[in-house]
């Protein structure tokens, strides 16, 4: 999100590796996809990767939290045009309750949300639509990876739901931390589909 904010004000950064540093410029706190592809890790100390940054021509920004907060506010206000029920989860994430809204085709509604946020704020967003917040986050994860999704994935009544869950590592499920992931994998639960279908008594 921080990188996207910087790109709004300098479109020449599109397609280039970009990182944003912590408030004391010591660690990487945000990376463009191009920077990730170079192997730059979240939280990487700058002094350890300075050579890589210079060699690959990575554009480096100090954090501008005032800017990021303002851009987030503008994006959230834009989302409120699509439903009055907007739950802001973090600076770059929100849940929209679409129950009772005249959405029509949900995938088309998701595209309208994405296009409107881009047009009004310059920020790219990914939209996942599902019956639960957890599934919506899974949809976002898949939509970011699939070029054909165009940044929107609707899992409501989707015939692809089981396939999507099978492709989602259990550690990527919202609320599954490292220790739970290791425990689940020890019992053969490797993906979200296996987690969903596991014995509920054992899960409790």
mmCIF file of C-alpha atoms in Angstrom, residues 1 22 25 38-39 44 49 53 63 66 71 84 106 114 119 133 147 151 165 196 198 204:
data_model
loop_
_atom_site.group_PDB
_atom_site.id
_atom_site.type_symbol
_atom_site.label_atom_id
_atom_site.label_comp_id
_atom_site.label_asym_id
_atom_site.label_seq_id
_atom_site.Cartn_x
_atom_site.Cartn_y
_atom_site.Cartn_z
ATOM 1 C CA UNK A 1 0.000 0.000 0.000
ATOM 2 C CA UNK A 22 10.720 2.217 8.470
ATOM 3 C CA UNK A 25 15.154 4.197 7.581
ATOM 4 C CA UNK A 38 14.604 -9.518 -6.407
ATOM 5 C CA UNK A 39 14.457 -11.464 -3.146
ATOM 6 C CA UNK A 44 15.250 -6.674 5.758
ATOM 7 C CA UNK A 49 20.925 -5.137 1.182
ATOM 8 C CA UNK A 53 19.401 -1.856 -3.887
ATOM 9 C CA UNK A 63 8.001 6.412 5.261
ATOM 10 C CA UNK A 66 0.800 11.398 6.926
ATOM 11 C CA UNK A 71 -4.668 8.168 0.963
ATOM 12 C CA UNK A 84 -22.836 2.124 4.343
ATOM 13 C CA UNK A 106 -21.391 -9.530 -7.770
ATOM 14 C CA UNK A 114 -11.991 -1.586 -8.116
ATOM 15 C CA UNK A 119 -10.211 6.495 -10.760
ATOM 16 C CA UNK A 133 -14.559 -12.628 5.942
ATOM 17 C CA UNK A 147 -3.724 -12.531 -13.955
ATOM 18 C CA UNK A 151 -8.131 -8.184 -9.472
ATOM 19 C CA UNK A 165 -9.352 -23.883 -0.966
ATOM 20 C CA UNK A 196 -12.631 -26.975 6.367
ATOM 21 C CA UNK A 198 -11.574 -31.691 9.325
ATOM 22 C CA UNK A 204 -12.318 -27.319 18.804
#
